[in-house]
Amino acid sequence: MSVHIDIEGLRPEAVAVVPSPLAELGMALHALSEPAHHPGLQGWVTAVTARLDPHLADRMCEADFLWRTTFSDLFLPWAGLPDRRSLPGATLAEELDQLDKLSDEQFVDTALEFTCSPGYGECGPTALSDPQTRRRTLELAAARGPRQLSFGERLLADPPRIRLWLRQFLQDCEEGFFADVWSRLRHQLAADARHKTDLLRRKGLAEGLAAVSPAVTLDAAATRITVDKLGDGRTATGDGGLLLVPTSLGWPHLMVLHRHGWQPVLHYPVGSPELAAPQALEQLALRMTALSHPVRMRMSRYLARSAHTTGELTQVLGMTAPEISRHLAVMKKAGLITTRRRGRYVLHQLDVTVVARLGSEFLEGILR
């Protein structure tokens, strides 16, 4: 499972690395709503929540599905402008102006994505223009609860009113807490953008993407980008560009905008020295499958405590040498054990560091 971006014919100058205050505000709202996703931000979340205006906090709950469980493309509005080459604004006000330039159809479809929109990344009828799609949208909204149904009904009945509500809400967030956040983060994000831009110019797209995340790769023909995620998707740059947008608040989320007709965007977390490189999902699945077998779980108990030979394992587990060898081969392929030679004996031991990281790697993988 992965998201693919077809970049055939993409010119180097059409790749841009640009910070976005609106995208970072969206990440801030997500972190405030789902602090468990971001353990490194617990202190910041506590501080902001403690001084948040109660009225603003109530309004955050009104449409928190735009940022709680997913990250709405409304926070990346420049990607939806017709030229498919627009860049994020330098200020939140500039990006809110770009949000205003989206059509009502785009705004409604994007606001209802994932949670109560029948499809994503497809070109089909919209809830504003097609009665059947509208009914299906409201059915899905009702399944999410009365608050989302109410918002969906109001949005479909009067899109301009909801657009004004959202703009005012985001402006109030800037005044309430985000201006301070952005003043601290924008320099770090600008520095990362300069570094990635320099890397793209000097070493090419493959090196630049590798610096964005090990989960992002370019094929040998340099015509397709693959992002290792638990999900499938496909998009193309076509006659537009490719945007790389850094975030300081986003780890572990690595997001790909692959909405039909929009400019593809990689929204990536700025790396921190304390964060391990993301594990490939295929390797993670291999390790979890290897450890799920009852025999290999028993073997792990012994191999975690000390190194054992195949012969020693046959005795303690009551199995034949070929059976033990097959289980060891599975664990070795998954990168769970290390081996060393002592004379004519080969000793096997569980790599407890790798196993200890599985929980955090699984969480990072499903949230990526």
XYZ file of N, CA, C and O in Angstrom, residues 30-199:
680
model
N -4.824 20.229 15.019
C -4.842 18.774 15.149
C -4.155 18.331 16.441
O -4.663 17.481 17.179
N -2.984 18.912 16.718
C -2.256 18.531 17.928
C -3.045 18.870 19.183
O -3.028 18.115 20.168
N -3.762 19.988 19.174
C -4.588 20.357 20.327
C -5.756 19.403 20.504
O -6.198 19.142 21.631
N -6.268 18.860 19.374
C -7.409 17.945 19.440
C -6.994 16.510 19.713
O -7.748 15.749 20.332
N -5.811 16.122 19.235
C -5.317 14.751 19.391
C -3.905 14.767 19.967
O -2.944 14.376 19.309
N -3.727 15.206 21.205
C -2.371 15.291 21.766
C -1.670 13.939 21.870
O -0.441 13.885 21.861
N -2.431 12.852 21.940
C -1.804 11.535 22.038
C -1.006 11.189 20.785
O -0.085 10.374 20.836
N -1.357 11.795 19.642
C -0.601 11.561 18.414
C 0.767 12.224 18.460
O 1.637 11.888 17.675
N 0.936 13.176 19.365
C 2.141 14.007 19.362
C 2.709 14.107 20.772
O 2.613 15.156 21.430
N 3.315 13.034 21.281
C 3.816 13.041 22.667
C 4.846 14.126 22.924
O 4.939 14.634 24.044
N 5.593 14.525 21.899
C 6.600 15.563 22.085
C 6.024 16.949 22.268
O 6.743 17.888 22.624
N 4.709 17.102 22.029
C 4.071 18.414 22.133
C 3.174 18.536 23.368
O 2.412 19.495 23.481
N 3.280 17.567 24.276
C 2.371 17.569 25.434
C 2.472 18.855 26.241
O 1.466 19.426 26.657
N 3.696 19.333 26.463
C 3.880 20.556 27.233
C 3.260 21.753 26.550
O 2.583 22.581 27.195
N 3.468 21.850 25.231
C 2.892 22.955 24.465
C 1.371 22.894 24.474
O 0.697 23.919 24.669
N 0.813 21.711 24.279
C -0.648 21.546 24.274
C -1.235 21.983 25.614
O -2.240 22.703 25.673
N -0.603 21.565 26.702
C -1.086 21.925 28.036
C -1.064 23.431 28.243
O -2.027 24.027 28.760
N 0.032 24.068 27.807
C 0.162 25.513 27.995
C -0.868 26.282 27.181
O -1.499 27.225 27.681
N -1.067 25.888 25.918
C -2.030 26.591 25.063
C -3.448 26.382 25.570
O -4.250 27.327 25.654
N -3.769 25.149 25.928
C -5.119 24.843 26.395
C -5.464 25.623 27.661
O -6.598 26.085 27.836
N -4.466 25.776 28.535
C -4.713 26.453 29.816
C -5.095 27.913 29.627
O -5.874 28.461 30.429
N -4.555 28.561 28.600
C -4.851 29.991 28.431
C -5.804 30.279 27.269
O -6.004 31.432 26.909
N -6.391 29.235 26.721
C -7.281 29.406 25.580
C -8.601 30.037 25.999
O -9.189 29.660 27.016
N -9.074 30.988 25.228
C -10.367 31.604 25.474
C -11.464 30.537 25.390
O -11.528 29.786 24.413
N -12.325 30.425 26.389
C -13.360 29.375 26.400
C -14.262 29.409 25.166
O -14.667 28.357 24.662
N -14.595 30.605 24.706
C -15.457 30.714 23.523
C -14.746 30.155 22.294
O -15.363 29.437 21.486
N -13.456 30.432 22.160
C -12.695 29.896 21.037
C -12.568 28.381 21.152
O -12.657 27.665 20.148
N -12.393 27.885 22.367
C -12.304 26.439 22.577
C -13.600 25.750 22.166
O -13.582 24.665 21.559
N -14.747 26.370 22.473
C -16.033 25.806 22.062
C -16.150 25.765 20.546
O -16.653 24.792 19.974
N -15.708 26.812 19.867
C -15.786 26.851 18.407
C -14.843 25.830 17.778
O -15.114 25.324 16.683
N -13.755 25.520 18.454
C -12.854 24.477 17.949
C -13.574 23.139 17.840
O -13.314 22.349 16.941
N -14.476 22.895 18.778
C -15.196 21.615 18.777
C -16.250 21.547 17.674
O -16.655 20.460 17.275
N -16.677 22.694 17.193
C -17.785 22.724 16.246
C -17.446 22.061 14.925
O -18.309 21.437 14.299
N -16.210 22.213 14.485
C -15.815 21.616 13.201
C -14.475 20.905 13.334
O -13.673 20.894 12.408
N -14.249 20.265 14.487
C -12.935 19.668 14.705
C -12.664 18.459 13.818
O -11.527 18.007 13.707
N -13.716 17.947 13.137
C -13.469 16.839 12.209
C -12.650 17.285 11.002
O -12.187 16.449 10.230
N -12.473 18.594 10.824
C -11.618 19.090 9.742
C -10.144 18.857 10.057
O -9.304 18.928 9.158
N -9.828 18.615 11.314
C -8.410 18.457 11.675
C -8.153 17.380 12.715
O -7.019 17.020 12.960
N -9.194 16.812 13.329
C -8.948 15.841 14.404
C -8.477 14.496 13.855
O -7.356 14.065 14.127
N -9.320 13.812 13.130
C -8.965 12.473 12.654
C -8.271 12.501 11.297
O -7.613 11.538 10.917
N -8.457 13.572 10.547
C -7.787 13.733 9.263
C -7.267 15.163 9.197
O -7.435 15.937 10.125
N -6.638 15.489 8.098
C -6.133 16.849 7.909
C -6.728 17.362 6.618
O -6.355 16.935 5.533
N -7.695 18.263 6.742
C -8.440 18.714 5.574
C -7.550 19.460 4.588
O -6.682 20.261 4.972
N -7.801 19.219 3.302
C -7.088 19.950 2.252
C -7.430 21.430 2.250
O -6.785 22.216 1.547
N -8.433 21.837 3.028
C -8.737 23.259 3.150
C -7.552 24.044 3.705
O -7.440 25.248 3.490
N -6.664 23.355 4.414
C -5.485 24.021 4.961
C -4.358 24.129 3.937
O -3.297 24.674 4.240
N -4.611 23.609 2.730
C -3.642 23.707 1.632
C -4.340 24.287 0.402
O -4.278 23.711 -0.689
N -5.021 25.418 0.522
C -5.905 25.891 -0.555
C -5.181 26.269 -1.832
O -5.748 26.145 -2.926
N -3.938 26.733 -1.729
C -3.172 27.130 -2.905
C -3.009 25.975 -3.885
O -2.838 26.184 -5.074
N -3.064 24.738 -3.384
C -2.927 23.576 -4.269
C -4.138 23.395 -5.163
O -4.060 22.723 -6.196
N -5.276 23.987 -4.775
C -6.500 23.811 -5.548
C -6.781 24.925 -6.526
O -7.794 24.874 -7.234
N -5.900 25.925 -6.609
C -6.128 27.025 -7.544
C -5.888 26.556 -8.973
O -5.075 25.653 -9.214
N -6.573 27.147 -9.941
C -6.599 26.606 -11.313
C -5.246 26.427 -11.985
O -5.069 25.480 -12.746
N -4.271 27.293 -11.713
C -3.003 27.185 -12.446
C -2.147 26.010 -11.992
O -1.181 25.649 -12.657
N -2.488 25.399 -10.840
C -1.736 24.251 -10.303
C -0.257 24.566 -10.099
O 0.584 23.670 -10.098
N 0.062 25.837 -9.914
C 1.448 26.239 -9.671
C 1.548 27.268 -8.545
O 2.625 27.794 -8.278
N 0.431 27.565 -7.915
C 0.426 28.585 -6.864
C 1.227 28.104 -5.652
O 1.280 26.904 -5.350
N 1.836 29.061 -4.963
C 2.634 28.766 -3.787
C 1.904 29.256 -2.535
O 1.055 30.142 -2.607
N 2.227 28.705 -1.369
C 1.631 29.213 -0.127
C 1.957 30.688 0.078
O 3.009 31.181 -0.346
N 1.060 31.383 0.751
C 1.294 32.785 1.051
C 2.305 32.949 2.164
O 2.567 32.020 2.947
N 2.854 34.134 2.280
C 3.836 34.409 3.322
C 3.183 34.618 4.679
O 3.819 34.456 5.724
N 1.909 34.979 4.668
C 1.181 35.227 5.919
C -0.119 34.442 5.911
O -0.607 34.005 4.859
N -0.703 34.310 7.095
C -1.981 33.609 7.191
C -3.061 34.357 6.421
O -3.896 33.738 5.749
N -3.039 35.688 6.464
C -4.043 36.475 5.749
C -3.988 36.213 4.252
O -5.027 36.085 3.590
N -2.773 36.117 3.695
C -2.633 35.839 2.264
C -3.205 34.470 1.916
O -3.863 34.300 0.887
N -2.985 33.497 2.788
C -3.487 32.153 2.497
C -5.000 32.065 2.690
O -5.668 31.281 2.012
N -5.539 32.842 3.603
C -6.992 32.882 3.741
C -7.622 33.510 2.502
O -8.726 33.113 2.099
N -6.914 34.460 1.887
C -7.391 35.008 0.616
C -7.378 33.925 -0.469
O -8.273 33.876 -1.320
N -6.348 33.067 -0.436
C -6.303 31.956 -1.398
C -7.436 30.976 -1.134
O -8.036 30.438 -2.076
N -7.761 30.749 0.125
C -8.886 29.877 0.471
C -10.191 30.441 -0.088
O -11.045 29.698 -0.577
N -10.317 31.778 -0.066
C -11.520 32.419 -0.603
C -11.657 32.226 -2.110
O -12.763 32.347 -2.658
N -10.550 31.951 -2.783
C -10.578 31.801 -4.240
C -11.065 30.419 -4.684
O -11.375 30.218 -5.863
N -11.138 29.468 -3.781
C -11.695 28.160 -4.135
C -13.178 28.320 -4.439
O -13.872 29.117 -3.808
N -13.670 27.556 -5.396
C -15.100 27.594 -5.702
C -15.894 26.985 -4.549
O -15.350 26.256 -3.714
N -17.187 27.274 -4.506
C -18.036 26.672 -3.476
C -18.008 25.147 -3.571
O -18.029 24.448 -2.554
N -17.978 24.622 -4.816
C -17.918 23.163 -4.991
C -16.646 22.592 -4.381
O -16.668 21.568 -3.691
N -15.510 23.260 -4.645
C -14.242 22.804 -4.060
C -14.288 22.882 -2.541
O -13.869 21.947 -1.845
N -14.792 23.990 -2.036
C -14.818 24.195 -0.581
C -15.666 23.127 0.099
O -15.240 22.511 1.086
N -16.857 22.906 -0.423
C -17.764 21.926 0.193
C -17.177 20.523 0.103
O -17.150 19.775 1.094
N -16.701 20.141 -1.071
C -16.143 18.803 -1.251
C -14.954 18.577 -0.321
O -14.805 17.516 0.277
N -14.110 19.600 -0.185
C -12.920 19.475 0.657
C -13.283 19.463 2.135
O -12.704 18.703 2.919
N -14.261 20.284 2.538
C -14.670 20.323 3.939
C -15.289 19.007 4.393
O -15.214 18.653 5.570
N -15.903 18.287 3.457
C -16.577 17.038 3.810
C -15.750 15.796 3.488
O -16.250 14.680 3.583
N -14.497 15.991 3.101
C -13.676 14.855 2.675
C -13.510 13.842 3.800
O -13.569 14.165 4.975
N -13.285 12.601 3.411
C -13.017 11.480 4.302
C -14.192 11.155 5.216
O -14.704 10.049 5.194
N -14.610 12.112 6.053
C -15.588 11.782 7.080
C -16.995 11.610 6.549
O -17.739 10.759 7.024
N -17.383 12.420 5.569
C -18.741 12.262 5.046
C -18.812 12.598 3.567
O -19.840 13.049 3.077
N -17.736 12.372 2.850
C -17.742 12.540 1.399
C -17.640 11.165 0.763
O -16.838 10.336 1.207
N -18.451 10.865 -0.242
C -18.459 9.516 -0.815
C -17.135 9.072 -1.417
O -16.871 7.896 -1.526
N -16.270 9.996 -1.842
C -15.012 9.581 -2.456
C -13.968 10.663 -2.353
O -14.268 11.833 -2.171
N -12.711 10.247 -2.456
C -11.607 11.201 -2.422
C -10.674 10.867 -3.579
O -10.417 9.711 -3.864
N -10.149 11.885 -4.206
C -9.239 11.648 -5.315
C -9.947 11.242 -6.591
O -9.313 10.782 -7.537
N -11.258 11.403 -6.626
C -12.019 11.027 -7.809
C -12.707 12.252 -8.403
O -12.997 13.222 -7.696
N -12.975 12.181 -9.679
C -13.712 13.261 -10.343
C -15.140 12.782 -10.532
O -15.424 11.925 -11.371
N -16.031 13.299 -9.731
C -17.418 12.854 -9.812
C -18.357 13.977 -9.446
O -17.943 15.114 -9.220
N -19.654 13.694 -9.356
C -20.628 14.721 -8.994
C -20.387 15.211 -7.575
O -19.927 14.468 -6.706
N -20.691 16.478 -7.335
C -20.504 17.055 -6.014
C -21.813 17.092 -5.261
O -22.897 17.013 -5.839
N -21.719 17.229 -3.943
C -22.917 17.270 -3.105
C -23.748 18.522 -3.360
O -24.948 18.539 -3.069
N -23.135 19.561 -3.897
C -23.889 20.780 -4.202
C -24.723 20.651 -5.465
O -25.783 21.251 -5.582
N -24.224 19.850 -6.413
C -24.878 19.795 -7.721
C -25.696 18.540 -7.961
O -26.570 18.514 -8.828
N -25.435 17.484 -7.192
C -26.086 16.200 -7.456
C -26.906 15.760 -6.248
O -26.340 15.517 -5.164
N -28.237 15.627 -6.367
C -29.091 15.260 -5.221
C -28.717 13.917 -4.599
O -28.762 13.761 -3.376
N -28.352 12.947 -5.435
C -28.009 11.629 -4.897
C -26.739 11.697 -4.049
O -26.666 11.105 -2.969
N -25.733 12.414 -4.548
C -24.499 12.585 -3.783
C -24.769 13.345 -2.494
O -24.199 13.049 -1.439
N -25.672 14.321 -2.577
C -26.038 15.107 -1.398
C -26.663 14.213 -0.323
O -26.309 14.297 0.859
N -27.591 13.342 -0.740
C -28.230 12.436 0.218
C -27.205 11.509 0.858
O -27.225 11.287 2.076
N -26.329 10.969 0.026
C -25.306 10.046 0.545
C -24.367 10.772 1.509
O -23.982 10.224 2.549
N -24.026 11.993 1.193
C -23.152 12.783 2.054
C -23.781 12.995 3.426
O -23.119 12.834 4.464
N -25.063 13.335 3.441
C -25.742 13.572 4.717
C -25.935 12.268 5.497
O -25.908 12.267 6.737
N -26.109 11.151 4.802
C -26.192 9.855 5.486
C -24.879 9.544 6.203
O -24.864 9.091 7.353
N -23.776 9.786 5.497
C -22.465 9.545 6.098
C -22.207 10.508 7.249
O -21.615 10.131 8.267
N -22.654 11.758 7.091
C -22.492 12.735 8.169
C -23.289 12.320 9.399
O -22.817 12.442 10.536
N -24.509 11.811 9.194
C -25.345 11.382 10.312
C -24.689 10.233 11.079
O -24.800 10.143 12.308
N -24.004 9.367 10.340
C -23.323 8.246 10.986
C -22.181 8.718 11.876
O -21.765 8.007 12.792
N -21.679 9.947 11.618
C -20.589 10.498 12.419
C -21.098 11.255 13.637
O -20.311 11.683 14.470
N -22.402 11.435 13.721
C -22.945 12.089 14.898
C -23.727 13.348 14.556
O -23.607 13.909 13.467
N -24.538 13.825 15.504
C -25.410 14.975 15.243
C -24.650 16.269 14.956
O -25.125 17.107 14.192
N -23.480 16.447 15.576
C -22.736 17.688 15.351
C -22.258 17.787 13.918
O -22.351 18.824 13.272
N -21.757 16.669 13.385
C -21.285 16.707 12.005
C -22.452 16.779 11.026
O -22.354 17.430 9.985
N -23.565 16.144 11.350
C -24.743 16.251 10.495
C -25.215 17.698 10.424
O -25.525 18.223 9.350
N -25.262 18.360 11.579
C -25.690 19.756 11.604
C -24.753 20.632 10.773
O -25.215 21.483 9.998
N -23.455 20.410 10.917
C -22.494 21.196 10.147
C -22.659 20.928 8.652
O -22.648 21.843 7.834
N -22.831 19.655 8.287
C -23.003 19.301 6.882
C -24.245 19.924 6.278
O -24.225 20.412 5.148
N -25.337 19.917 7.040
C -26.574 20.521 6.544
C -26.410 22.025 6.338
O -26.851 22.580 5.323
N -25.778 22.679 7.297
C -25.571 24.124 7.179
C -24.620 24.452 6.031
O -24.813 25.434 5.312
N -23.610 23.620 5.856
C -22.645 23.848 4.787
C -23.306 23.697 3.419
O -23.104 24.522 2.519
N -24.100 22.674 3.250
C -24.760 22.444 1.966
C -25.860 23.474 1.695
O -26.120 23.816 0.544
N -26.471 23.990 2.751
C -27.541 24.963 2.574
C -27.004 26.361 2.265
O -27.616 27.119 1.496
N -25.846 26.696 2.853
C -25.337 28.067 2.704
C -23.805 28.063 2.778
O -23.226 28.474 3.795
N -23.120 27.612 1.718
C -21.646 27.565 1.745
C -20.995 28.904 2.079
O -20.037 28.932 2.875
N -21.441 30.056 1.516
C -20.772 31.324 1.841
C -20.772 31.633 3.337
O -19.797 32.170 3.872
N -21.860 31.283 4.022
C -21.933 31.557 5.460
C -20.880 30.743 6.223
O -20.212 31.271 7.119
N -20.744 29.481 5.869
C -19.757 28.640 6.548
C -18.345 29.088 6.197
O -17.431 29.047 7.039
N -18.137 29.550 4.979
C -16.814 30.036 4.587
C -16.427 31.246 5.435
O -15.279 31.359 5.891
N -17.379 32.147 5.661
C -17.104 33.309 6.510
C -16.829 32.877 7.949
O -15.945 33.413 8.615
N -17.609 31.886 8.421
C -17.404 31.378 9.784
C -16.002 30.811 9.939
O -15.308 31.100 10.927
N -15.565 30.002 8.957
C -14.254 29.377 9.059
C -13.138 30.416 8.997
O -12.172 30.340 9.767
N -13.261 31.385 8.110
C -12.225 32.414 8.013
C -12.111 33.185 9.333
O -10.997 33.425 9.825
N -13.242 33.564 9.900
C -13.202 34.301 11.161
C -12.607 33.437 12.274
O -11.827 33.915 13.115
N -12.971 32.170 12.280
C -12.436 31.256 13.295
C -10.916 31.161 13.185
O -10.196 31.238 14.199
N -10.393 30.994 11.986
C -8.942 30.873 11.802
C -8.229 32.177 12.159
O -7.127 32.154 12.724
N -8.848 33.301 11.863
C -8.272 34.587 12.261
C -8.240 34.716 13.788
O -7.267 35.224 14.361
N -9.290 34.246 14.443
C -9.331 34.294 15.905
C -8.297 33.356 16.516
O -7.734 33.651 17.581
N -8.042 32.221 15.853
C -6.987 31.309 16.316
C -5.619 31.988 16.230
O -4.778 31.829 17.127
N -5.418 32.743 15.158
C -4.144 33.458 15.027
C -3.977 34.443 16.177
O -2.904 34.522 16.794
N -5.018 35.178 16.472
C -4.946 36.159 17.551
C -4.851 35.481 18.911
O -4.141 35.943 19.817
N -5.551 34.338 19.057
C -5.628 33.687 20.362
C -4.371 32.941 20.764
O -3.998 32.942 21.938
N -3.698 32.283 19.801
C -2.506 31.521 20.170
C -1.510 31.322 19.029
O -0.309 31.148 19.269
N -1.981 31.355 17.777
C -1.099 30.912 16.699
C -0.043 31.934 16.302
O 1.031 31.547 15.827
N -0.297 33.212 16.484
C 0.705 34.217 16.112
C 2.009 33.969 16.864
O 3.104 34.051 16.281
N 1.905 33.637 18.148
C 3.112 33.341 18.933
C 3.793 32.073 18.427
O 5.020 32.004 18.341
N 2.991 31.074 18.117
C 3.546 29.811 17.608
C 4.298 30.044 16.297
O 5.435 29.598 16.117
N 3.654 30.762 15.382
C 4.261 30.976 14.065
C 5.534 31.817 14.154
O 6.495 31.583 13.425
N 5.558 32.788 15.064
C 6.750 33.616 15.200
C 7.947 32.777 15.642
O 9.091 33.100 15.311
N 7.702 31.695 16.382
C 8.791 30.817 16.814
C 9.172 29.801 15.743
O 10.348 29.466 15.591
N 8.185 29.307 15.005
C 8.441 28.187 14.102
C 8.853 28.599 12.692
O 9.516 27.836 11.995
N 8.455 29.786 12.257
C 8.661 30.135 10.853
C 10.131 30.169 10.464
O 10.475 29.852 9.327
N 11.012 30.529 11.406
C 12.437 30.585 11.082
C 12.999 29.171 10.868
O 13.780 28.938 9.945
N 12.576 28.235 11.704
C 13.011 26.847 11.542
C 12.511 26.270 10.222
O 13.247 25.598 9.504
N 11.250 26.552 9.894
C 10.683 26.031 8.661
C 11.337 26.671 7.436
O 11.593 25.992 6.435
N 11.619 27.965 7.513
C 12.289 28.639 6.402
C 13.690 28.081 6.202
O 14.147 27.895 5.061
N 14.391 27.798 7.301
C 15.737 27.225 7.191
C 15.692 25.841 6.557
O 16.532 25.495 5.717
N 14.701 25.038 6.949
C 14.565 23.709 6.347
C 14.241 23.819 4.863
O 14.767 23.055 4.049
N 13.377 24.767 4.497
C 13.020 24.960 3.088
C 14.248 25.362 2.272
O 14.450 24.871 1.151
N 15.086 26.245 2.828
C 16.305 26.643 2.118
C 17.248 25.458 1.940
O 17.831 25.263 0.865
N 17.363 24.655 2.990
C 18.246 23.481 2.913
C 17.758 22.492 1.866
O 18.543 21.999 1.050
N 16.466 22.192 1.868
C 15.924 21.233 0.897
C 16.018 21.785 -0.521
O 16.318 21.044 -1.467
N 15.783 23.072 -0.692
C 15.891 23.691 -2.020
C 17.314 23.594 -2.537
O 17.548 23.256 -3.714
N 18.281 23.856 -1.674
C 19.689 23.752 -2.072
C 20.041 22.316 -2.432
O 20.760 22.056 -3.407
N 19.510 21.375 -1.668
C 19.765 19.957 -1.936
C 19.176 19.544 -3.282
O 19.810 18.804 -4.059
